[in-house]
JSON list of C-alpha atoms in Angstrom, two decimals:
[
{"chain": "A", "resi": 10, "resn": "ARG", "atom": "CA", "xyz": [88.93, 112.52, 89.19]},
{"chain": "A", "resi": 11, "resn": "LYS", "atom": "CA", "xyz": [88.12, 110.33, 92.26]},
{"chain": "A", "resi": 12, "resn": "GLU", "atom": "CA", "xyz": [89.38, 111.39, 95.53]},
{"chain": "A", "resi": 13, "resn": "VAL", "atom": "CA", "xyz": [91.23, 108.10, 96.02]},
{"chain": "A", "resi": 14, "resn": "GLU", "atom": "CA", "xyz": [92.12, 105.77, 93.29]},
{"chain": "A", "resi": 15, "resn": "GLN", "atom": "CA", "xyz": [93.50, 102.30, 93.18]},
{"chain": "A", "resi": 16, "resn": "ASP", "atom": "CA", "xyz": [93.92, 99.73, 90.50]},
{"chain": "A", "resi": 17, "resn": "PRO", "atom": "CA", "xyz": [91.29, 97.03, 91.27]},
{"chain": "A", "resi": 18, "resn": "GLY", "atom": "CA", "xyz": [93.40, 94.26, 89.98]},
{"chain": "A", "resi": 19, "resn": "PRO", "atom": "CA", "xyz": [93.27, 91.34, 90.44]},
{"chain": "A", "resi": 20, "resn": "PHE", "atom": "CA", "xyz": [97.17, 91.01, 90.79]},
{"chain": "A", "resi": 21, "resn": "ASN", "atom": "CA", "xyz": [97.92, 87.30, 90.32]},
{"chain": "A", "resi": 22, "resn": "VAL", "atom": "CA", "xyz": [101.42, 86.52, 91.56]},
{"chain": "A", "resi": 23, "resn": "PRO", "atom": "CA", "xyz": [103.24, 83.33, 92.52]},
{"chain": "A", "resi": 24, "resn": "GLU", "atom": "CA", "xyz": [104.34, 82.71, 96.01]},
{"chain": "A", "resi": 25, "resn": "GLY", "atom": "CA", "xyz": [107.66, 84.40, 96.79]},
{"chain": "A", "resi": 26, "resn": "ALA", "atom": "CA", "xyz": [107.04, 87.25, 94.35]},
{"chain": "A", "resi": 27, "resn": "THR", "atom": "CA", "xyz": [107.29, 90.93, 95.27]},
{"chain": "A", "resi": 28, "resn": "VAL", "atom": "CA", "xyz": [104.35, 92.90, 94.35]},
{"chain": "A", "resi": 29, "resn": "ALA", "atom": "CA", "xyz": [103.56, 96.66, 94.64]},
{"chain": "A", "resi": 30, "resn": "PHE", "atom": "CA", "xyz": [100.37, 98.68, 94.72]},
{"chain": "A", "resi": 31, "resn": "ASN", "atom": "CA", "xyz": [99.94, 102.37, 94.24]},
{"chain": "A", "resi": 32, "resn": "CYS", "atom": "CA", "xyz": [97.09, 104.51, 95.42]},
{"chain": "A", "resi": 33, "resn": "THR", "atom": "CA", "xyz": [96.66, 108.24, 94.14]},
{"chain": "A", "resi": 34, "resn": "TYR", "atom": "CA", "xyz": [94.72, 110.89, 96.08]},
{"chain": "A", "resi": 35, "resn": "SER", "atom": "CA", "xyz": [93.33, 114.19, 94.71]},
{"chain": "A", "resi": 36, "resn": "ASN", "atom": "CA", "xyz": [93.32, 116.36, 97.80]},
{"chain": "A", "resi": 37, "resn": "SER", "atom": "CA", "xyz": [96.77, 118.01, 98.65]},
{"chain": "A", "resi": 38, "resn": "ALA", "atom": "CA", "xyz": [95.45, 118.79, 102.10]},
{"chain": "A", "resi": 39, "resn": "SER", "atom": "CA", "xyz": [95.32, 115.13, 102.88]},
{"chain": "A", "resi": 40, "resn": "GLN", "atom": "CA", "xyz": [96.94, 114.57, 106.34]},
{"chain": "A", "resi": 41, "resn": "SER", "atom": "CA", "xyz": [97.34, 110.88, 107.03]},
{"chain": "A", "resi": 42, "resn": "PHE", "atom": "CA", "xyz": [97.25, 107.73, 105.15]},
{"chain": "A", "resi": 43, "resn": "PHE", "atom": "CA", "xyz": [96.63, 104.00, 105.79]},
{"chain": "A", "resi": 44, "resn": "TRP", "atom": "CA", "xyz": [96.58, 100.62, 104.16]},
{"chain": "A", "resi": 45, "resn": "TYR", "atom": "CA", "xyz": [93.75, 98.28, 105.40]},
{"chain": "A", "resi": 46, "resn": "ARG", "atom": "CA", "xyz": [93.46, 94.62, 104.41]},
{"chain": "A", "resi": 47, "resn": "GLN", "atom": "CA", "xyz": [90.03, 93.01, 103.66]},
{"chain": "A", "resi": 48, "resn": "ASP", "atom": "CA", "xyz": [89.69, 89.26, 103.42]},
{"chain": "A", "resi": 49, "resn": "CYS", "atom": "CA", "xyz": [86.84, 87.77, 101.60]},
{"chain": "A", "resi": 50, "resn": "ARG", "atom": "CA", "xyz": [83.55, 88.20, 103.45]},
{"chain": "A", "resi": 51, "resn": "LYS", "atom": "CA", "xyz": [85.32, 89.84, 106.37]},
{"chain": "A", "resi": 52, "resn": "GLU", "atom": "CA", "xyz": [85.74, 93.35, 107.82]},
{"chain": "A", "resi": 53, "resn": "PRO", "atom": "CA", "xyz": [88.60, 95.56, 106.97]},
{"chain": "A", "resi": 54, "resn": "LYS", "atom": "CA", "xyz": [91.57, 95.59, 109.38]},
{"chain": "A", "resi": 55, "resn": "LEU", "atom": "CA", "xyz": [94.47, 98.00, 109.52]},
{"chain": "A", "resi": 56, "resn": "LEU", "atom": "CA", "xyz": [97.50, 96.75, 107.96]},
{"chain": "A", "resi": 57, "resn": "MET", "atom": "CA", "xyz": [99.77, 99.73, 108.54]},
{"chain": "A", "resi": 58, "resn": "SER", "atom": "CA", "xyz": [99.84, 103.43, 108.75]},
{"chain": "A", "resi": 59, "resn": "VAL", "atom": "CA", "xyz": [101.95, 105.30, 106.08]},
{"chain": "A", "resi": 60, "resn": "TYR", "atom": "CA", "xyz": [104.41, 107.69, 107.58]},
{"chain": "A", "resi": 61, "resn": "SER", "atom": "CA", "xyz": [105.98, 110.59, 105.81]},
{"chain": "A", "resi": 62, "resn": "SER", "atom": "CA", "xyz": [109.41, 109.05, 105.88]},
{"chain": "A", "resi": 63, "resn": "GLY", "atom": "CA", "xyz": [108.11, 105.66, 104.80]},
{"chain": "A", "resi": 64, "resn": "ASN", "atom": "CA", "xyz": [107.85, 102.66, 107.09]},
{"chain": "A", "resi": 65, "resn": "GLU", "atom": "CA", "xyz": [108.38, 99.04, 107.04]},
{"chain": "A", "resi": 66, "resn": "ASP", "atom": "CA", "xyz": [106.86, 96.16, 108.98]},
{"chain": "A", "resi": 67, "resn": "GLY", "atom": "CA", "xyz": [108.30, 92.74, 108.20]},
{"chain": "A", "resi": 68, "resn": "ARG", "atom": "CA", "xyz": [107.66, 91.88, 104.53]},
{"chain": "A", "resi": 69, "resn": "PHE", "atom": "CA", "xyz": [105.53, 95.07, 104.08]},
{"chain": "A", "resi": 70, "resn": "THR", "atom": "CA", "xyz": [106.79, 98.50, 103.09]},
{"chain": "A", "resi": 71, "resn": "ALA", "atom": "CA", "xyz": [104.64, 101.64, 102.78]},
{"chain": "A", "resi": 72, "resn": "GLN", "atom": "CA", "xyz": [105.83, 104.82, 101.10]},
{"chain": "A", "resi": 73, "resn": "LEU", "atom": "CA", "xyz": [104.24, 108.32, 100.75]},
{"chain": "A", "resi": 74, "resn": "ASN", "atom": "CA", "xyz": [104.96, 110.71, 97.81]},
{"chain": "A", "resi": 75, "resn": "ARG", "atom": "CA", "xyz": [103.30, 114.01, 98.73]},
{"chain": "A", "resi": 76, "resn": "ALA", "atom": "CA", "xyz": [104.64, 115.78, 95.59]},
{"chain": "A", "resi": 77, "resn": "SER", "atom": "CA", "xyz": [103.01, 113.31, 93.38]},
{"chain": "A", "resi": 78, "resn": "GLN", "atom": "CA", "xyz": [100.17, 112.54, 95.74]},
{"chain": "A", "resi": 79, "resn": "TYR", "atom": "CA", "xyz": [100.37, 108.80, 95.95]},
{"chain": "A", "resi": 80, "resn": "ILE", "atom": "CA", "xyz": [101.03, 106.10, 98.43]},
{"chain": "A", "resi": 81, "resn": "SER", "atom": "CA", "xyz": [102.49, 102.73, 97.84]},
{"chain": "A", "resi": 82, "resn": "LEU", "atom": "CA", "xyz": [102.50, 99.28, 99.41]},
{"chain": "A", "resi": 83, "resn": "LEU", "atom": "CA", "xyz": [105.30, 96.80, 98.69]},
{"chain": "A", "resi": 84, "resn": "ILE", "atom": "CA", "xyz": [104.79, 93.14, 99.78]},
{"chain": "A", "resi": 85, "resn": "ARG", "atom": "CA", "xyz": [108.03, 90.99, 99.56]},
{"chain": "A", "resi": 86, "resn": "ASP", "atom": "CA", "xyz": [108.07, 87.15, 99.44]},
{"chain": "A", "resi": 87, "resn": "SER", "atom": "CA", "xyz": [104.38, 86.84, 98.96]},
{"chain": "A", "resi": 88, "resn": "LYS", "atom": "CA", "xyz": [102.59, 84.22, 100.95]},
{"chain": "A", "resi": 89, "resn": "LEU", "atom": "CA", "xyz": [99.40, 82.55, 100.14]},
{"chain": "A", "resi": 90, "resn": "SER", "atom": "CA", "xyz": [97.88, 84.19, 103.20]},
{"chain": "A", "resi": 91, "resn": "ASP", "atom": "CA", "xyz": [98.55, 87.55, 101.68]},
{"chain": "A", "resi": 92, "resn": "SER", "atom": "CA", "xyz": [95.63, 86.98, 99.19]},
{"chain": "A", "resi": 93, "resn": "ALA", "atom": "CA", "xyz": [93.10, 89.72, 100.13]},
{"chain": "A", "resi": 94, "resn": "THR", "atom": "CA", "xyz": [91.93, 93.02, 99.02]},
{"chain": "A", "resi": 95, "resn": "TYR", "atom": "CA", "xyz": [94.07, 96.04, 100.01]},
{"chain": "A", "resi": 96, "resn": "LEU", "atom": "CA", "xyz": [92.33, 99.31, 100.76]},
{"chain": "A", "resi": 97, "resn": "CYS", "atom": "CA", "xyz": [93.97, 102.65, 100.61]},
{"chain": "A", "resi": 98, "resn": "VAL", "atom": "CA", "xyz": [92.58, 105.09, 103.14]},
{"chain": "A", "resi": 99, "resn": "VAL", "atom": "CA", "xyz": [93.12, 108.96, 103.22]},
{"chain": "A", "resi": 100, "resn": "ASN", "atom": "CA", "xyz": [92.39, 111.12, 106.22]},
{"chain": "A", "resi": 101, "resn": "GLN", "atom": "CA", "xyz": [92.10, 114.80, 105.87]},
{"chain": "A", "resi": 102, "resn": "ARG", "atom": "CA", "xyz": [92.31, 117.41, 108.65]},
{"chain": "A", "resi": 103, "resn": "ASP", "atom": "CA", "xyz": [88.60, 118.27, 108.11]},
{"chain": "A", "resi": 104, "resn": "THR", "atom": "CA", "xyz": [85.83, 117.17, 110.48]},
{"chain": "A", "resi": 105, "resn": "GLY", "atom": "CA", "xyz": [83.39, 117.37, 107.61]},
{"chain": "A", "resi": 106, "resn": "ARG", "atom": "CA", "xyz": [81.97, 114.72, 105.27]},
{"chain": "A", "resi": 107, "resn": "ARG", "atom": "CA", "xyz": [85.21, 114.17, 103.35]},
{"chain": "A", "resi": 108, "resn": "ALA", "atom": "CA", "xyz": [87.35, 113.56, 106.43]},
{"chain": "A", "resi": 109, "resn": "LEU", "atom": "CA", "xyz": [87.97, 109.80, 105.77]},
{"chain": "A", "resi": 110, "resn": "THR", "atom": "CA", "xyz": [87.91, 108.30, 102.22]},
{"chain": "A", "resi": 111, "resn": "PHE", "atom": "CA", "xyz": [88.55, 104.72, 101.24]},
{"chain": "A", "resi": 112, "resn": "GLY", "atom": "CA", "xyz": [89.80, 103.57, 97.88]},
{"chain": "A", "resi": 113, "resn": "SER", "atom": "CA", "xyz": [87.87, 100.80, 96.18]},
{"chain": "A", "resi": 114, "resn": "GLY", "atom": "CA", "xyz": [90.60, 98.31, 96.84]},
{"chain": "A", "resi": 115, "resn": "THR", "atom": "CA", "xyz": [93.21, 96.30, 94.97]},
{"chain": "A", "resi": 116, "resn": "ARG", "atom": "CA", "xyz": [92.76, 92.63, 94.90]},
{"chain": "A", "resi": 117, "resn": "LEU", "atom": "CA", "xyz": [95.72, 90.28, 95.34]},
{"chain": "A", "resi": 118, "resn": "GLN", "atom": "CA", "xyz": [95.72, 86.64, 94.62]},
{"chain": "A", "resi": 119, "resn": "VAL", "atom": "CA", "xyz": [98.93, 84.85, 95.55]},
{"chain": "A", "resi": 120, "resn": "GLN", "atom": "CA", "xyz": [99.10, 81.31, 93.81]},
{"chain": "A", "resi": 121, "resn": "PRO", "atom": "CA", "xyz": [101.07, 78.24, 94.74]},
{"chain": "B", "resi": 30, "resn": "ASP", "atom": "CA", "xyz": [86.47, 89.49, 123.64]},
{"chain": "B", "resi": 31, "resn": "THR", "atom": "CA", "xyz": [84.90, 91.06, 120.59]},
{"chain": "B", "resi": 32, "resn": "ALA", "atom": "CA", "xyz": [85.88, 94.86, 120.15]},
{"chain": "B", "resi": 33, "resn": "VAL", "atom": "CA", "xyz": [83.17, 95.93, 117.75]},
{"chain": "B", "resi": 34, "resn": "SER", "atom": "CA", "xyz": [80.15, 93.72, 117.49]},
{"chain": "B", "resi": 35, "resn": "GLN", "atom": "CA", "xyz": [77.12, 93.96, 115.34]},
{"chain": "B", "resi": 36, "resn": "THR", "atom": "CA", "xyz": [73.76, 92.13, 115.25]},
{"chain": "B", "resi": 37, "resn": "PRO", "atom": "CA", "xyz": [72.38, 90.45, 113.29]},
{"chain": "B", "resi": 38, "resn": "LYS", "atom": "CA", "xyz": [75.14, 89.12, 111.00]},
{"chain": "B", "resi": 39, "resn": "TYR", "atom": "CA", "xyz": [72.65, 88.20, 108.26]},
{"chain": "B", "resi": 40, "resn": "LEU", "atom": "CA", "xyz": [69.40, 89.86, 107.50]},
{"chain": "B", "resi": 41, "resn": "VAL", "atom": "CA", "xyz": [67.02, 88.62, 104.73]},
{"chain": "B", "resi": 42, "resn": "THR", "atom": "CA", "xyz": [63.79, 90.67, 104.35]},
{"chain": "B", "resi": 43, "resn": "GLN", "atom": "CA", "xyz": [61.12, 91.76, 101.95]},
{"chain": "B", "resi": 44, "resn": "MET", "atom": "CA", "xyz": [60.95, 95.08, 100.13]},
{"chain": "B", "resi": 45, "resn": "GLY", "atom": "CA", "xyz": [59.03, 97.56, 102.17]},
{"chain": "B", "resi": 46, "resn": "ASN", "atom": "CA", "xyz": [59.87, 96.28, 105.65]},
{"chain": "B", "resi": 47, "resn": "ASP", "atom": "CA", "xyz": [61.49, 98.28, 108.33]},
{"chain": "B", "resi": 48, "resn": "LYS", "atom": "CA", "xyz": [64.72, 96.69, 109.97]},
{"chain": "B", "resi": 49, "resn": "SER", "atom": "CA", "xyz": [67.37, 97.62, 112.51]},
{"chain": "B", "resi": 50, "resn": "ILE", "atom": "CA", "xyz": [71.09, 96.73, 112.85]},
{"chain": "B", "resi": 51, "resn": "LYS", "atom": "CA", "xyz": [72.83, 97.12, 116.20]},
{"chain": "B", "resi": 52, "resn": "CYS", "atom": "CA", "xyz": [76.33, 97.92, 116.96]},
{"chain": "B", "resi": 53, "resn": "GLU", "atom": "CA", "xyz": [78.33, 97.98, 120.21]},
{"chain": "B", "resi": 54, "resn": "GLN", "atom": "CA", "xyz": [81.98, 98.74, 120.94]},
{"chain": "B", "resi": 55, "resn": "ASN", "atom": "CA", "xyz": [83.90, 97.95, 124.14]},
{"chain": "B", "resi": 56, "resn": "LEU", "atom": "CA", "xyz": [87.07, 99.85, 123.30]},
{"chain": "B", "resi": 57, "resn": "GLY", "atom": "CA", "xyz": [86.00, 103.08, 125.05]},
{"chain": "B", "resi": 58, "resn": "HIS", "atom": "CA", "xyz": [86.13, 104.99, 121.73]},
{"chain": "B", "resi": 59, "resn": "ASP", "atom": "CA", "xyz": [84.47, 108.33, 121.35]},
{"chain": "B", "resi": 60, "resn": "THR", "atom": "CA", "xyz": [83.63, 107.92, 117.62]},
{"chain": "B", "resi": 61, "resn": "MET", "atom": "CA", "xyz": [81.44, 105.47, 115.80]},
{"chain": "B", "resi": 62, "resn": "TYR", "atom": "CA", "xyz": [80.56, 105.01, 112.09]},
{"chain": "B", "resi": 63, "resn": "TRP", "atom": "CA", "xyz": [78.25, 103.18, 109.58]},
{"chain": "B", "resi": 64, "resn": "TYR", "atom": "CA", "xyz": [79.57, 102.09, 106.31]},
{"chain": "B", "resi": 65, "resn": "LYS", "atom": "CA", "xyz": [77.96, 100.55, 103.43]},
{"chain": "B", "resi": 66, "resn": "GLN", "atom": "CA", "xyz": [79.82, 98.06, 101.10]},
{"chain": "B", "resi": 67, "resn": "ASP", "atom": "CA", "xyz": [77.98, 97.28, 97.85]},
{"chain": "B", "resi": 68, "resn": "SER", "atom": "CA", "xyz": [78.52, 94.46, 95.51]},
{"chain": "B", "resi": 69, "resn": "LYS", "atom": "CA", "xyz": [81.40, 96.17, 93.81]},
{"chain": "B", "resi": 70, "resn": "LYS", "atom": "CA", "xyz": [83.19, 96.22, 97.23]},
{"chain": "B", "resi": 71, "resn": "PHE", "atom": "CA", "xyz": [83.20, 99.95, 97.54]},
{"chain": "B", "resi": 72, "resn": "LEU", "atom": "CA", "xyz": [83.19, 100.98, 101.08]},
{"chain": "B", "resi": 73, "resn": "LYS", "atom": "CA", "xyz": [81.39, 104.31, 101.64]},
{"chain": "B", "resi": 74, "resn": "ILE", "atom": "CA", "xyz": [80.82, 106.12, 104.82]},
{"chain": "B", "resi": 75, "resn": "MET", "atom": "CA", "xyz": [77.24, 106.86, 105.75]},
{"chain": "B", "resi": 76, "resn": "PHE", "atom": "CA", "xyz": [77.23, 108.40, 109.31]},
{"chain": "B", "resi": 77, "resn": "SER", "atom": "CA", "xyz": [79.58, 109.09, 112.11]},
{"chain": "B", "resi": 78, "resn": "TYR", "atom": "CA", "xyz": [78.85, 109.95, 115.70]},
{"chain": "B", "resi": 79, "resn": "ASN", "atom": "CA", "xyz": [81.14, 111.42, 118.29]},
{"chain": "B", "resi": 80, "resn": "ASN", "atom": "CA", "xyz": [80.07, 111.15, 121.83]},
{"chain": "B", "resi": 81, "resn": "LYS", "atom": "CA", "xyz": [76.43, 110.64, 120.76]},
{"chain": "B", "resi": 82, "resn": "GLU", "atom": "CA", "xyz": [76.53, 113.66, 118.46]},
{"chain": "B", "resi": 83, "resn": "LEU", "atom": "CA", "xyz": [76.11, 113.31, 114.62]},
{"chain": "B", "resi": 84, "resn": "ILE", "atom": "CA", "xyz": [79.26, 114.66, 112.95]},
{"chain": "B", "resi": 85, "resn": "ILE", "atom": "CA", "xyz": [79.16, 113.14, 109.52]},
{"chain": "B", "resi": 86, "resn": "ASN", "atom": "CA", "xyz": [75.93, 112.64, 107.51]},
{"chain": "B", "resi": 87, "resn": "GLU", "atom": "CA", "xyz": [76.71, 111.62, 103.97]},
{"chain": "B", "resi": 88, "resn": "THR", "atom": "CA", "xyz": [74.05, 111.83, 101.22]},
{"chain": "B", "resi": 89, "resn": "VAL", "atom": "CA", "xyz": [71.84, 108.85, 102.13]},
{"chain": "B", "resi": 90, "resn": "PRO", "atom": "CA", "xyz": [68.17, 108.63, 101.85]},
{"chain": "B", "resi": 91, "resn": "ASN", "atom": "CA", "xyz": [66.24, 109.70, 104.88]},
{"chain": "B", "resi": 92, "resn": "ARG", "atom": "CA", "xyz": [64.90, 106.12, 105.16]},
{"chain": "B", "resi": 93, "resn": "PHE", "atom": "CA", "xyz": [68.07, 105.54, 107.08]},
{"chain": "B", "resi": 94, "resn": "SER", "atom": "CA", "xyz": [68.15, 106.88, 110.63]},
{"chain": "B", "resi": 95, "resn": "PRO", "atom": "CA", "xyz": [71.22, 106.26, 113.03]},
{"chain": "B", "resi": 96, "resn": "LYS", "atom": "CA", "xyz": [70.73, 106.42, 116.71]},
{"chain": "B", "resi": 97, "resn": "SER", "atom": "CA", "xyz": [73.29, 106.58, 119.43]},
{"chain": "B", "resi": 98, "resn": "PRO", "atom": "CA", "xyz": [71.85, 106.01, 122.90]},
{"chain": "B", "resi": 99, "resn": "ASP", "atom": "CA", "xyz": [75.48, 106.32, 124.38]},
{"chain": "B", "resi": 100, "resn": "LYS", "atom": "CA", "xyz": [78.92, 106.53, 122.96]},
{"chain": "B", "resi": 101, "resn": "ALA", "atom": "CA", "xyz": [79.36, 102.71, 123.02]},
{"chain": "B", "resi": 102, "resn": "HIS", "atom": "CA", "xyz": [76.30, 102.00, 120.86]},
{"chain": "B", "resi": 103, "resn": "LEU", "atom": "CA", "xyz": [75.31, 103.08, 117.41]},
{"chain": "B", "resi": 104, "resn": "ASN", "atom": "CA", "xyz": [72.19, 101.60, 115.82]},
{"chain": "B", "resi": 105, "resn": "LEU", "atom": "CA", "xyz": [70.91, 101.88, 112.30]},
{"chain": "B", "resi": 106, "resn": "HIS", "atom": "CA", "xyz": [67.24, 101.89, 111.40]},
{"chain": "B", "resi": 107, "resn": "ILE", "atom": "CA", "xyz": [66.09, 101.52, 107.78]},
{"chain": "B", "resi": 108, "resn": "ASN", "atom": "CA", "xyz": [62.43, 102.15, 106.79]},
{"chain": "B", "resi": 109, "resn": "SER", "atom": "CA", "xyz": [60.82, 100.96, 103.58]},
{"chain": "B", "resi": 110, "resn": "LEU", "atom": "CA", "xyz": [63.63, 98.69, 102.41]},
{"chain": "B", "resi": 111, "resn": "GLU", "atom": "CA", "xyz": [64.36, 98.70, 98.70]},
{"chain": "B", "resi": 112, "resn": "LEU", "atom": "CA", "xyz": [66.27, 96.18, 96.59]},
{"chain": "B", "resi": 113, "resn": "GLY", "atom": "CA", "xyz": [69.18, 98.70, 96.26]},
{"chain": "B", "resi": 114, "resn": "ASP", "atom": "CA", "xyz": [69.72, 98.62, 100.05]},
{"chain": "B", "resi": 115, "resn": "SER", "atom": "CA", "xyz": [71.11, 95.04, 99.70]},
{"chain": "B", "resi": 116, "resn": "ALA", "atom": "CA", "xyz": [74.73, 95.36, 100.76]},
{"chain": "B", "resi": 117, "resn": "VAL", "atom": "CA", "xyz": [77.01, 94.67, 103.70]},
{"chain": "B", "resi": 118, "resn": "TYR", "atom": "CA", "xyz": [76.79, 97.28, 106.44]},
{"chain": "B", "resi": 119, "resn": "PHE", "atom": "CA", "xyz": [79.85, 97.78, 108.67]},
{"chain": "B", "resi": 120, "resn": "CYS", "atom": "CA", "xyz": [79.97, 99.53, 111.92]},
{"chain": "B", "resi": 121, "resn": "ALA", "atom": "CA", "xyz": [83.31, 100.92, 113.04]},
{"chain": "B", "resi": 122, "resn": "SER", "atom": "CA", "xyz": [84.77, 102.92, 115.93]},
{"chain": "B", "resi": 123, "resn": "SER", "atom": "CA", "xyz": [87.74, 105.09, 116.46]},
{"chain": "B", "resi": 124, "resn": "GLN", "atom": "CA", "xyz": [89.31, 106.84, 119.45]},
{"chain": "B", "resi": 125, "resn": "VAL", "atom": "CA", "xyz": [88.75, 110.29, 118.16]},
{"chain": "B", "resi": 126, "resn": "PRO", "atom": "CA", "xyz": [86.78, 111.72, 115.07]},
{"chain": "B", "resi": 127, "resn": "PRO", "atom": "CA", "xyz": [88.41, 111.71, 111.68]},
{"chain": "B", "resi": 128, "resn": "GLY", "atom": "CA", "xyz": [90.50, 114.73, 111.14]},
{"chain": "B", "resi": 129, "resn": "GLN", "atom": "CA", "xyz": [91.62, 114.69, 114.71]},
{"chain": "B", "resi": 130, "resn": "GLY", "atom": "CA", "xyz": [94.74, 112.73, 115.58]},
{"chain": "B", "resi": 131, "resn": "THR", "atom": "CA", "xyz": [97.16, 111.85, 112.80]},
{"chain": "B", "resi": 132, "resn": "TYR", "atom": "CA", "xyz": [96.98, 108.12, 112.97]},
{"chain": "B", "resi": 133, "resn": "ASN", "atom": "CA", "xyz": [93.47, 107.21, 114.03]},
{"chain": "B", "resi": 134, "resn": "GLU", "atom": "CA", "xyz": [92.88, 103.62, 113.48]},
{"chain": "B", "resi": 135, "resn": "GLN", "atom": "CA", "xyz": [89.29, 102.51, 112.68]},
{"chain": "B", "resi": 136, "resn": "PHE", "atom": "CA", "xyz": [88.16, 99.13, 114.15]},
{"chain": "B", "resi": 137, "resn": "PHE", "atom": "CA", "xyz": [85.49, 97.42, 112.14]},
{"chain": "B", "resi": 138, "resn": "GLY", "atom": "CA", "xyz": [82.64, 95.11, 113.19]},
{"chain": "B", "resi": 139, "resn": "PRO", "atom": "CA", "xyz": [82.14, 91.84, 111.38]},
{"chain": "B", "resi": 140, "resn": "GLY", "atom": "CA", "xyz": [79.50, 93.29, 109.15]},
{"chain": "B", "resi": 141, "resn": "THR", "atom": "CA", "xyz": [75.77, 92.75, 108.50]},
{"chain": "B", "resi": 142, "resn": "ARG", "atom": "CA", "xyz": [74.84, 91.19, 105.15]},
{"chain": "B", "resi": 143, "resn": "LEU", "atom": "CA", "xyz": [71.46, 92.60, 104.21]},
{"chain": "B", "resi": 144, "resn": "THR", "atom": "CA", "xyz": [69.53, 91.10, 101.39]},
{"chain": "B", "resi": 145, "resn": "VAL", "atom": "CA", "xyz": [66.32, 92.68, 100.24]},
{"chain": "B", "resi": 146, "resn": "LEU", "atom": "CA", "xyz": [64.04, 90.35, 98.26]}
]
């Protein structure tokens, strides 16, 4: 099993739709979690951290389920500008090689 | 004012050549990284330095040698380039090393697109 797994997509949704991505992680010692966004031919940028109690930032909601070892990202009222690849990142309390692991990303295409 | 900068942005070279990529951050961060993103878009960590000291060294060929002259700079030198080295190389920085601090955002440079012919 991969350390961090994501459905690669693409998810093709119409403008205004609600879309959700999940990301599973294998190491129960994982400490902190993030969603990054990467536009085509650009660098990844932090979208939001994922807090234990869940958190919301405008149209974006992130949830953590430690029991089932997954995090989710919900995007409401999708905009064309949301089209990008969304990377799940898991950080462990371990300064060794496995401290920071990126998922392979889920591609979202919002269509007019 | 660019936080993490890399040069060059594009690099096209022949197999067997030696090349370097430079990275600088002006965020005052202690930790810097090199990542490789291949054609399948999978982002893999290669190296990490904290205050000029190597702290993460993934399984990469020893043709790749990072150098950190100070904590604001992390360069990557690649010897005897191979076709499989073609990828986008991202430099990144964070305030503290991974595993320290709960929400430790990484800031990425714009990437260097390396093509080996």
